[in-house]
CSV table of C-alpha atoms in Angstrom, one decimal:
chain,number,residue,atom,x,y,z
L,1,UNK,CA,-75.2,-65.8,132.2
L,2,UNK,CA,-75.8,-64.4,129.1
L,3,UNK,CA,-77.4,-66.9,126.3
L,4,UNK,CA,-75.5,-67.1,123.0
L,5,UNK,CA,-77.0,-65.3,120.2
L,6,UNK,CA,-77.3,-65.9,116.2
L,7,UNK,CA,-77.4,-62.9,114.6
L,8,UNK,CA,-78.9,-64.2,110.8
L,9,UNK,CA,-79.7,-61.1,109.6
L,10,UNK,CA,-76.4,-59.8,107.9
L,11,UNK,CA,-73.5,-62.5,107.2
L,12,UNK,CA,-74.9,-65.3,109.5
L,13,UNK,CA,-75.7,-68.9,108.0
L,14,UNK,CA,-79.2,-70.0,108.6
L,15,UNK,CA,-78.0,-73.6,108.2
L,16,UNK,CA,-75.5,-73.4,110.6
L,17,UNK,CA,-77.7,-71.5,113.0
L,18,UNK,CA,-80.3,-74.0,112.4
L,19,UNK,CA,-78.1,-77.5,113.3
L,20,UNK,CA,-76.8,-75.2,116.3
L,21,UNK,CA,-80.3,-75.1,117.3
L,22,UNK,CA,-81.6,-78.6,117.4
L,23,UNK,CA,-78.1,-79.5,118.6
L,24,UNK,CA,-78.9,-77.1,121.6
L,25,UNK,CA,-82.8,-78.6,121.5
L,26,UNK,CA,-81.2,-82.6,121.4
L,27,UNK,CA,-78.8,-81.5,124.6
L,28,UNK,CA,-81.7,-80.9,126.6
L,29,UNK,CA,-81.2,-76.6,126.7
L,30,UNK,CA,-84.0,-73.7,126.1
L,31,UNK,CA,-83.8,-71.9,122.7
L,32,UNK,CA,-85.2,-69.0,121.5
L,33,UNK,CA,-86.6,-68.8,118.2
L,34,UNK,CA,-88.3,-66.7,115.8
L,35,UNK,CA,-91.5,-67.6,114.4
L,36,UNK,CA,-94.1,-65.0,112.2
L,37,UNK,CA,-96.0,-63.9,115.2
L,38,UNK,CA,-93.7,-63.6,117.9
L,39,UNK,CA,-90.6,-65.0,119.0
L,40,UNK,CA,-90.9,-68.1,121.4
L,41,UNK,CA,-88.9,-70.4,123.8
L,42,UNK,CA,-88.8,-73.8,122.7
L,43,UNK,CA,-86.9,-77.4,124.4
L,44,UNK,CA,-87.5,-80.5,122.7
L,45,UNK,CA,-90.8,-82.8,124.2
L,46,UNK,CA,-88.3,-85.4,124.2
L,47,UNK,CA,-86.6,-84.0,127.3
L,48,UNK,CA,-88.4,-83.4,130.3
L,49,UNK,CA,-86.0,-81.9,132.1
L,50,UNK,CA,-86.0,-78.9,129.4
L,51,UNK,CA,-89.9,-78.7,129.2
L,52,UNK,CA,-89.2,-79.0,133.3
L,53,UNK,CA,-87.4,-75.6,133.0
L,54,UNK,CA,-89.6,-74.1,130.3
L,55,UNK,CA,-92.3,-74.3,132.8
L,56,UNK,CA,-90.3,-73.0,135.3
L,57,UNK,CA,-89.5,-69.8,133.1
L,58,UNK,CA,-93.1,-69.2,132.3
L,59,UNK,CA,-93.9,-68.9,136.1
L,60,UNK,CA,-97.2,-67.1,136.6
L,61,UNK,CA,-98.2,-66.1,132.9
L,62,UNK,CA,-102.0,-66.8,132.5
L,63,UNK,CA,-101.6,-67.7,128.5
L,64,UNK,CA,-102.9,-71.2,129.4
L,65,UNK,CA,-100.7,-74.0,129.1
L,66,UNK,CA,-97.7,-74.3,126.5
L,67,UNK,CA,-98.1,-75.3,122.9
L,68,UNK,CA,-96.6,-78.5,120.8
L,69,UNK,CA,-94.9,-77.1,117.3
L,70,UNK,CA,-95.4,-79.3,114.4
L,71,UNK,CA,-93.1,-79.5,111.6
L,72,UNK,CA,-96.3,-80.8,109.3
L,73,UNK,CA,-100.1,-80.2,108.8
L,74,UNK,CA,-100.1,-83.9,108.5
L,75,UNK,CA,-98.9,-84.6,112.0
L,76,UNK,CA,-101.5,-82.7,113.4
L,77,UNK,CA,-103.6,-86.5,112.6
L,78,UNK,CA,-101.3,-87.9,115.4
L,79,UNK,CA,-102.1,-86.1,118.0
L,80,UNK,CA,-105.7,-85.5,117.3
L,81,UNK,CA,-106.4,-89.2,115.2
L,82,UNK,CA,-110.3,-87.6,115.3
L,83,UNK,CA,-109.8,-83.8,114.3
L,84,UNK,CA,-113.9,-82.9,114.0
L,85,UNK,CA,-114.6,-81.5,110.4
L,86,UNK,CA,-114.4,-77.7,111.1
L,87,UNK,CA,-110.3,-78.4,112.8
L,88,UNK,CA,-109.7,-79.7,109.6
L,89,UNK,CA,-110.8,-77.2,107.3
L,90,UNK,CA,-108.6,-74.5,109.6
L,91,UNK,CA,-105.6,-77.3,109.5
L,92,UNK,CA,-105.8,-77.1,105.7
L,93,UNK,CA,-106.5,-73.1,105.3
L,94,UNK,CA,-104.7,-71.8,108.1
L,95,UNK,CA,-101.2,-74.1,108.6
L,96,UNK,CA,-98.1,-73.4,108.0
L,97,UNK,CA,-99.8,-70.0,109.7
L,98,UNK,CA,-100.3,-67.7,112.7
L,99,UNK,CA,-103.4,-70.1,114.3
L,100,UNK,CA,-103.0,-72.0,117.1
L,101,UNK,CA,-105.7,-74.4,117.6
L,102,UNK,CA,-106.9,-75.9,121.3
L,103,UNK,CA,-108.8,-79.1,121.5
L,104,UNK,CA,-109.3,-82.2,124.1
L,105,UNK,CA,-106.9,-84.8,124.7
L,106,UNK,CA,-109.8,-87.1,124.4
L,107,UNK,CA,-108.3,-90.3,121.9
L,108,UNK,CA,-106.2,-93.0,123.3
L,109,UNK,CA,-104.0,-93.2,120.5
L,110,UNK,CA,-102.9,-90.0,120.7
L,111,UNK,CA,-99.5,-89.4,120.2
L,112,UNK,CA,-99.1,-87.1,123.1
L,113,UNK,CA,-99.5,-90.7,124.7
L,114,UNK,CA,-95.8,-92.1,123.9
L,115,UNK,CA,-94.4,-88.0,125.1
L,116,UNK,CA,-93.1,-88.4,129.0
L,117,UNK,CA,-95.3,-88.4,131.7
L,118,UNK,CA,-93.9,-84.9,132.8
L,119,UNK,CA,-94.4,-83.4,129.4
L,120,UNK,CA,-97.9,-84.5,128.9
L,121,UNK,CA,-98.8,-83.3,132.7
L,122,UNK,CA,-97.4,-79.8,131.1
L,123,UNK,CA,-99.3,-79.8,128.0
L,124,UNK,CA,-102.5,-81.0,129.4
L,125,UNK,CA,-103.2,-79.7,132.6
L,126,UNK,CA,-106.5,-79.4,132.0
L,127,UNK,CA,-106.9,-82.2,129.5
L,128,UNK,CA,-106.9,-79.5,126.8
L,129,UNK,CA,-104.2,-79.8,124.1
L,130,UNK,CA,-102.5,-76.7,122.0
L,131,UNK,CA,-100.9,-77.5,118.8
L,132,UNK,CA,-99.5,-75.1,116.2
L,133,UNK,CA,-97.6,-75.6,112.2
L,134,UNK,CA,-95.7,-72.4,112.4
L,135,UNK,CA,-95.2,-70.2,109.3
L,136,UNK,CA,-91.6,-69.4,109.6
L,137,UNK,CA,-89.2,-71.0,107.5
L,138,UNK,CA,-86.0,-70.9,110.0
L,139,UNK,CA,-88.7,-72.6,112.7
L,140,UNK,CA,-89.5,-75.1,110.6
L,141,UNK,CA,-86.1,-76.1,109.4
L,142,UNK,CA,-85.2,-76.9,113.1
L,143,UNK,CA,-88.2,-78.9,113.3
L,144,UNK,CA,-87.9,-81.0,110.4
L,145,UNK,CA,-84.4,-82.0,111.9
L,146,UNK,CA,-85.6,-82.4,115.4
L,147,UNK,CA,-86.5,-85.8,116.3
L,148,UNK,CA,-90.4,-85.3,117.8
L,149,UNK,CA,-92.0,-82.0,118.3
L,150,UNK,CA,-91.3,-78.8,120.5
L,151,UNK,CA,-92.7,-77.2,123.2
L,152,UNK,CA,-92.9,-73.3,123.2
L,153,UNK,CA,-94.3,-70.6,124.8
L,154,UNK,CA,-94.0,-67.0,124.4
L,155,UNK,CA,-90.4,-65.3,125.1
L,156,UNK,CA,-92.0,-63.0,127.5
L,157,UNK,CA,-92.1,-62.7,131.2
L,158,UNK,CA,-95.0,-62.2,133.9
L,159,UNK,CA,-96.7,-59.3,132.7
L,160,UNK,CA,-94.9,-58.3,129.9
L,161,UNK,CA,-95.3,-57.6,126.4
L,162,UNK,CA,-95.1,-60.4,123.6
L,163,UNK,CA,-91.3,-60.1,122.3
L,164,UNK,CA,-91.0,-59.5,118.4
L,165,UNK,CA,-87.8,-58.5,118.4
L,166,UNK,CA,-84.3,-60.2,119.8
L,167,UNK,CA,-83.7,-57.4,122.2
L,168,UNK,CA,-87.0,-57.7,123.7
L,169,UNK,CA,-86.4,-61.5,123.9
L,170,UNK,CA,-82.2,-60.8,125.8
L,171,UNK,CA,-84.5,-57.9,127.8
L,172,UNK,CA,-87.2,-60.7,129.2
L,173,UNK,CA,-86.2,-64.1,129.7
L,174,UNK,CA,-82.4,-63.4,128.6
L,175,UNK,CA,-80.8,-65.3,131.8
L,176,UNK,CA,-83.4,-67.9,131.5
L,177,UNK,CA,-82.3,-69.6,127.7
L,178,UNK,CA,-79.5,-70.7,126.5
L,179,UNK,CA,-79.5,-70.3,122.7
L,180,UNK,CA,-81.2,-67.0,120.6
L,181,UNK,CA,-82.0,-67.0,117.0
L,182,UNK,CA,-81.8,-63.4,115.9
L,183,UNK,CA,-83.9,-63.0,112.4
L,184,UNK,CA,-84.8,-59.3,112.8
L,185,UNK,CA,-88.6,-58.0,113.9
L,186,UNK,CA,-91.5,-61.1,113.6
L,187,UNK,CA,-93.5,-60.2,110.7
L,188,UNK,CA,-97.2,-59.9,112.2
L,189,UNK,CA,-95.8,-58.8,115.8
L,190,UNK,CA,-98.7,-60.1,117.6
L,191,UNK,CA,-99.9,-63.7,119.0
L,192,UNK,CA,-101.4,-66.2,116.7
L,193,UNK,CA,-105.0,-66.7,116.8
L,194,UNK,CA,-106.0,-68.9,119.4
L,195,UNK,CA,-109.4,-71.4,118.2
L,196,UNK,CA,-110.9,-74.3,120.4
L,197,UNK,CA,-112.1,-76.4,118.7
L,198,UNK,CA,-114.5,-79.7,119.6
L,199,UNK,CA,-117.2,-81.5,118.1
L,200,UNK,CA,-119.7,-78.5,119.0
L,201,UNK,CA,-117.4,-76.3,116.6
L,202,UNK,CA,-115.5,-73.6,117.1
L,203,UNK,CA,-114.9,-70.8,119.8
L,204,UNK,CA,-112.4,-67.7,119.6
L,205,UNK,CA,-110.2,-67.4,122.7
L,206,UNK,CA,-107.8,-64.8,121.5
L,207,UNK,CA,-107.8,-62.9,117.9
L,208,UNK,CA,-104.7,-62.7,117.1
L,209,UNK,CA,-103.8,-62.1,113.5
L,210,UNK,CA,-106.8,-63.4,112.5
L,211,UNK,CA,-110.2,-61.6,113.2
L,212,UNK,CA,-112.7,-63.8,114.7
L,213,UNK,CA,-115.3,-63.3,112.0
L,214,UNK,CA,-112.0,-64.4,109.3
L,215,UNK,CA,-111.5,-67.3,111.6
L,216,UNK,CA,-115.5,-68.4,111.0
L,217,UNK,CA,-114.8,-67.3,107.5
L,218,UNK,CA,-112.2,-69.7,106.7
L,219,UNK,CA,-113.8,-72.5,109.3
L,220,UNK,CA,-116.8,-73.2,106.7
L,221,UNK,CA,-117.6,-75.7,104.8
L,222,UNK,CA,-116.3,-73.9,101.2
L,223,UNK,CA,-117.7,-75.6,97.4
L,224,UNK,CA,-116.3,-74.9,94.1
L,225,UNK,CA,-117.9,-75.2,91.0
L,226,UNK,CA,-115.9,-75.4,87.9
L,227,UNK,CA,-116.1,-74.8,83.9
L,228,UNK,CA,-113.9,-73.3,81.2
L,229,UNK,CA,-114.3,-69.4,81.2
L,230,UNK,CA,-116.0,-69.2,84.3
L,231,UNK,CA,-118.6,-66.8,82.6
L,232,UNK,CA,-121.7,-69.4,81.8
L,233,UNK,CA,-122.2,-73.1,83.5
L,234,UNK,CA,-120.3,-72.4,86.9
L,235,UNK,CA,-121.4,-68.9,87.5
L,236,UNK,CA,-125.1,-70.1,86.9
L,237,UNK,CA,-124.5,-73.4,89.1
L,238,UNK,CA,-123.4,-71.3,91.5
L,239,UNK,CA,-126.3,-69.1,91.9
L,240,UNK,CA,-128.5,-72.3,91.9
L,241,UNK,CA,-126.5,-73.6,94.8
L,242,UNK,CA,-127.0,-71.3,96.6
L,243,UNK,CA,-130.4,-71.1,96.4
L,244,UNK,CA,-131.2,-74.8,97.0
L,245,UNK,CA,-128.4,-74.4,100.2
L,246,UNK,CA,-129.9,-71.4,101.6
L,247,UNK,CA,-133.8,-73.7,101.6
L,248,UNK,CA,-132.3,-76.4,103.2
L,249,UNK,CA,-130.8,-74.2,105.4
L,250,UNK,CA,-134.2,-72.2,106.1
L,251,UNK,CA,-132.3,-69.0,105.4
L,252,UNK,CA,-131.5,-65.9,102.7
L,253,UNK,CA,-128.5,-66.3,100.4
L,254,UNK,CA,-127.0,-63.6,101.6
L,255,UNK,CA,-127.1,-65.5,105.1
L,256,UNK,CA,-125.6,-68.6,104.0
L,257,UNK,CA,-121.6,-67.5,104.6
L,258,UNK,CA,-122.8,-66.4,108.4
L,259,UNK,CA,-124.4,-70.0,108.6
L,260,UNK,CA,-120.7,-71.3,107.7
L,261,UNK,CA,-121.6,-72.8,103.9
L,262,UNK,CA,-119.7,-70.3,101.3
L,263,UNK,CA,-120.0,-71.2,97.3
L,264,UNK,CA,-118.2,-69.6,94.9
L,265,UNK,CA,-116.8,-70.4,91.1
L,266,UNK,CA,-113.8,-70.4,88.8
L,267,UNK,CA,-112.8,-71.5,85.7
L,268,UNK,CA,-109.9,-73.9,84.3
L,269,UNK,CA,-109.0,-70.8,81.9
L,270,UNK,CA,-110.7,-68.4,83.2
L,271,UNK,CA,-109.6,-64.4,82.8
L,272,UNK,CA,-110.0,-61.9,85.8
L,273,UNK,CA,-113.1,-60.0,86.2
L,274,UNK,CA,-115.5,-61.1,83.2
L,275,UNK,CA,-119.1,-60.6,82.6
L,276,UNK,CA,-121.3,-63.3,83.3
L,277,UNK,CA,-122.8,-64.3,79.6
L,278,UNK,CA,-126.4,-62.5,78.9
L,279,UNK,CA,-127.9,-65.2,78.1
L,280,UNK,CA,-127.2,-66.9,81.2
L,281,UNK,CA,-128.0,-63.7,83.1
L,282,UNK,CA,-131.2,-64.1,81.4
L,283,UNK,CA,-131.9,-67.2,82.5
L,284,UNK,CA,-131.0,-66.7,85.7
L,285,UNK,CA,-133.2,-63.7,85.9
L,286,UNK,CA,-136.3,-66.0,84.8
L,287,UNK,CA,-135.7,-67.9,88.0
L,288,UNK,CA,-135.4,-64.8,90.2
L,289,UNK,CA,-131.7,-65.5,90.3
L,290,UNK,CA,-129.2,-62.1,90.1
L,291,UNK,CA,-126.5,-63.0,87.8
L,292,UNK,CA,-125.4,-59.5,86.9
L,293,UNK,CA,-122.8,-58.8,89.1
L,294,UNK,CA,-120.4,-61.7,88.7
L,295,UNK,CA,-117.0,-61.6,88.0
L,296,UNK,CA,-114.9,-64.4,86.3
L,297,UNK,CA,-112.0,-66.0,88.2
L,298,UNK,CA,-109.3,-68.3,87.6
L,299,UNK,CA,-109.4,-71.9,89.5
L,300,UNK,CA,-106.1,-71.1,91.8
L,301,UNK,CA,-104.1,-72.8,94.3
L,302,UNK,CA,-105.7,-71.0,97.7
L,303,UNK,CA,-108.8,-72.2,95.9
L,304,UNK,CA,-108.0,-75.4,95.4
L,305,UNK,CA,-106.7,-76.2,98.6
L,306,UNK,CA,-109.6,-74.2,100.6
L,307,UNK,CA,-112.5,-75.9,99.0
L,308,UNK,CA,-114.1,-78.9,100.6
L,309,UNK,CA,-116.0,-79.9,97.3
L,310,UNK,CA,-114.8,-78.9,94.1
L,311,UNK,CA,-117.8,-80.0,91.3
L,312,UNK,CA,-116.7,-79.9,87.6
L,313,UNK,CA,-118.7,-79.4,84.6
L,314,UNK,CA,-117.1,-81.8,82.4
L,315,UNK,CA,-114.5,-85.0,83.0
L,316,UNK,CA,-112.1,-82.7,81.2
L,317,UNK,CA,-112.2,-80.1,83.9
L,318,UNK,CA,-111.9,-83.1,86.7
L,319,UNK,CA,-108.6,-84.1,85.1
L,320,UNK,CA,-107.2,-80.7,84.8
L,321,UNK,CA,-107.5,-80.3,88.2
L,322,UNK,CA,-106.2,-83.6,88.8
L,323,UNK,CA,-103.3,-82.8,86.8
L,324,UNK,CA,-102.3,-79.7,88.5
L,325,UNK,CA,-103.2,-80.5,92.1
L,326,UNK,CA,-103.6,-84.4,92.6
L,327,UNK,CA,-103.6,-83.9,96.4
L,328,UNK,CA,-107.2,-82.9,95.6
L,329,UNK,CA,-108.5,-85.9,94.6
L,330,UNK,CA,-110.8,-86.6,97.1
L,331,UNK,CA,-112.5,-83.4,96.7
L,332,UNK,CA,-112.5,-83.1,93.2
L,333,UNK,CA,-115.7,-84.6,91.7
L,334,UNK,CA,-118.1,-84.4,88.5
L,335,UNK,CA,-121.0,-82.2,89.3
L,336,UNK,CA,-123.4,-85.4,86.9
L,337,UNK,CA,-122.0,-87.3,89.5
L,338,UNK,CA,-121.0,-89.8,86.6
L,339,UNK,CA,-123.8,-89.3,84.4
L,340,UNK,CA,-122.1,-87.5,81.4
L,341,UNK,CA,-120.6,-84.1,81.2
L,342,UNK,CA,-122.6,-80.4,81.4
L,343,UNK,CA,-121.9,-79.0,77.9
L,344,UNK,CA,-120.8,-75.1,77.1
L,345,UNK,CA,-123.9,-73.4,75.9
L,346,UNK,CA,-121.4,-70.3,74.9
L,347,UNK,CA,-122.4,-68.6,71.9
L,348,UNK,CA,-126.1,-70.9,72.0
L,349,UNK,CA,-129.6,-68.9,72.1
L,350,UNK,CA,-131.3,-68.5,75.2
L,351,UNK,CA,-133.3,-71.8,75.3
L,352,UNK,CA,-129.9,-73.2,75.3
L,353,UNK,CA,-129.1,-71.7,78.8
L,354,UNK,CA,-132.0,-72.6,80.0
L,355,UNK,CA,-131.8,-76.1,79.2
L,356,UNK,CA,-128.2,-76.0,80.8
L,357,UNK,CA,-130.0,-74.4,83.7
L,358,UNK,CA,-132.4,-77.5,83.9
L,359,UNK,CA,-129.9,-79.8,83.9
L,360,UNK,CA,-127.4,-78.2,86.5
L,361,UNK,CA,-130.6,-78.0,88.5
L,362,UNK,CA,-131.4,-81.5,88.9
L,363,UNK,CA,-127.4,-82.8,89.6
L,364,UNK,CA,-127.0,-80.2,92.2
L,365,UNK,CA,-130.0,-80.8,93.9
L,366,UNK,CA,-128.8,-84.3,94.5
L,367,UNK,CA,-125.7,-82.9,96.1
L,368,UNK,CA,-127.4,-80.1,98.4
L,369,UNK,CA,-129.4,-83.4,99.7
L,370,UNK,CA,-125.7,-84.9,100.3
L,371,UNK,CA,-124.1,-82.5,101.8
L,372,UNK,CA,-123.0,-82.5,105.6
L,373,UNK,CA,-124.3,-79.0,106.6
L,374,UNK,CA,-124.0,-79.8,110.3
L,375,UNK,CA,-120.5,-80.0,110.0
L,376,UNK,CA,-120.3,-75.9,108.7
L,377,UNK,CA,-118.8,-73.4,112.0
């Protein structure tokens, strides 16, 4: 029998559609939905019988066990009460998103612990969780409404192709679900990325749409440093950083994003692609520092919510931040560490850069000492 299918596309109602769905998901049946990879079959982990016939349908695939969909980057703590440092710097920078991430069932209060008995022998056969925050609006409205998560694989059979459209989907596993969301071709058209992830850090099992070397790029541990224009204190901070990161590191600072530490720097009011000042390329230059080929950025959301330590010149800048992005707050922290503010030397003399210099100098090396470098990917 033929499933029923949603066309949303032209005149259909994606709140309709959507109740229809976790109405389907509640009663126990197999839905297929789009997300922005591929399109997937999903029955509620609140129903074993459903995750019983999801099973079933995937028969011989080898794609490894099936995933959990989250409605939340939050929930991912529920499941995972332990997430090591470098899962929860992909979590934040990669979710709602096209990455899947794999990681042991190891903590006993795990929420996969209060799921069935059947569903978690489907999840974890080999003791090895999959969890993924889709980036698909329609998929996330049916799991906001669903009570608990969903389990999905691929709407493909043995063999074939990942389905990114709805006739692929009828073509493949038609017979085999009852319910098909139709929202046209899946934006990316290929799997998500596929990342275990464990204390040891992180290993690539599958691309995806994500590159491996982006997926170490966004696993490492990422600083921010902060002023006004963007064009004197920060830029010069951040050259200093680097330097003092790449010696405890015992490499060049052109190594340091391969060794998983990246440091860049922005401004509260910062204009697009500005000079670095001269005078604090000169100063810079007296420390065998290059300075010349910075460019001036704003501070920006994808910033904001990327970096792991955000340092500020001045309590000013800290409540700016604050102000725009309170979620931040824990990462969001004066780079005197409380011992008065780093004042603009814009417009000074030299010596007033390099006295600026000096004093940058001594409060970041008491953070490079601080910093938990094991943690970077």
């Amino acid at each position: 029998m033929s499933p029923q299918v949603l066309d949303l596309s032209g005149t259909g109602d994606p709140q309709d559609a959507v109740h229809r769905a976790v109405q389907a998901l509640v009663e126990g049946k197999l839905v297929a939905l789009p997300t922005e990879t591929v399109y997937v079959v999903a029955a509620s982990a609140l129903v074993p019988e459903a995750v019983a016939r999801l099973v079933a349908m995937r028969g011989g695939l080898e794609e490894g066990p099936p995933k959990l969909a989250l409605r939340s980057t939050d929930e991912v703590y529920d499941y995972v009460p332990q997430l090591p440092p470098v899962g929860r710097r992909l979590v934040r920078r990669c979710w709602p998103g096209p990455m899947t991430l794999q990681l042991p069932d190891a903590h006993p209060e795990s929420a996969v612990q209060r799921l069935p008995a059947r569903v978690r022998e489907a999840l974890l056969p080999e003791r090895e969780l999959r969890l993924r925050v889709p980036g698909h609006e329609l998929m996330l409205k049916v799991l906001r409404l669903v009570a608990g998560p969903l389990v999905v694989c691929g709407a493909h059979g043995p063999g074939e192709p990942e389905a990114v459209t709805t006739a692929q989907v009828l073509r493949q596993v038609g017979q085999q679900v009852d319910l098909v969301l139709d929202d046209g071709p899946c934006k990316f058209g290929q799997p998500s990325s596929l990342v275990r992830v464990d204390e040891k850090g992180l290993r690539v099992l599958r691309p995806g749409v994500f590159s491996e070397a982006n997926l170490k790029r966004l696993a490492s541990i990422m600083i921010v440093l902060v002023c006004t224009g963007n064009t004197c204190r920060s830029p010069m901070a951040e050259v200093l950083l680097k330097q003092h990161l790449a010696g405890r590191l015992g490499c060049r600072v052109s190594e340091l994003e391969d060794r998983g530490v990246v440091v860049l720097s922005a401004g509260t009011a910062a204009s697009t692609g500005m000079r670095a000042a001269p005078e604090a390329i000169a100063a810079m230059r007296e420390r065998g520092l290059d300075l010349s080929q910075h460019e001036s950025q704003p501070l920006s959301d994808r910033l904001v919510r990327f970096a792991d330590l955000i340092l500020t010149m001045t309590r000013g800048h800290r409540q700016a931040i604050l102000e725009q992005w309170p979620e931040a707050e824990g990462r969001v922290h004066l780079i005197s560490g409380g011992r008065g503010d780093v004042a603009d030397p814009i417009g000074g003399p030299l010596e007033l850069y390099r006295r600026c210099a000096e004093q940058l100098e001594t409060y970041l090396q008491d953070w490079v000492s601080q910093l938990p470098l094991e943690d970077a990917a």
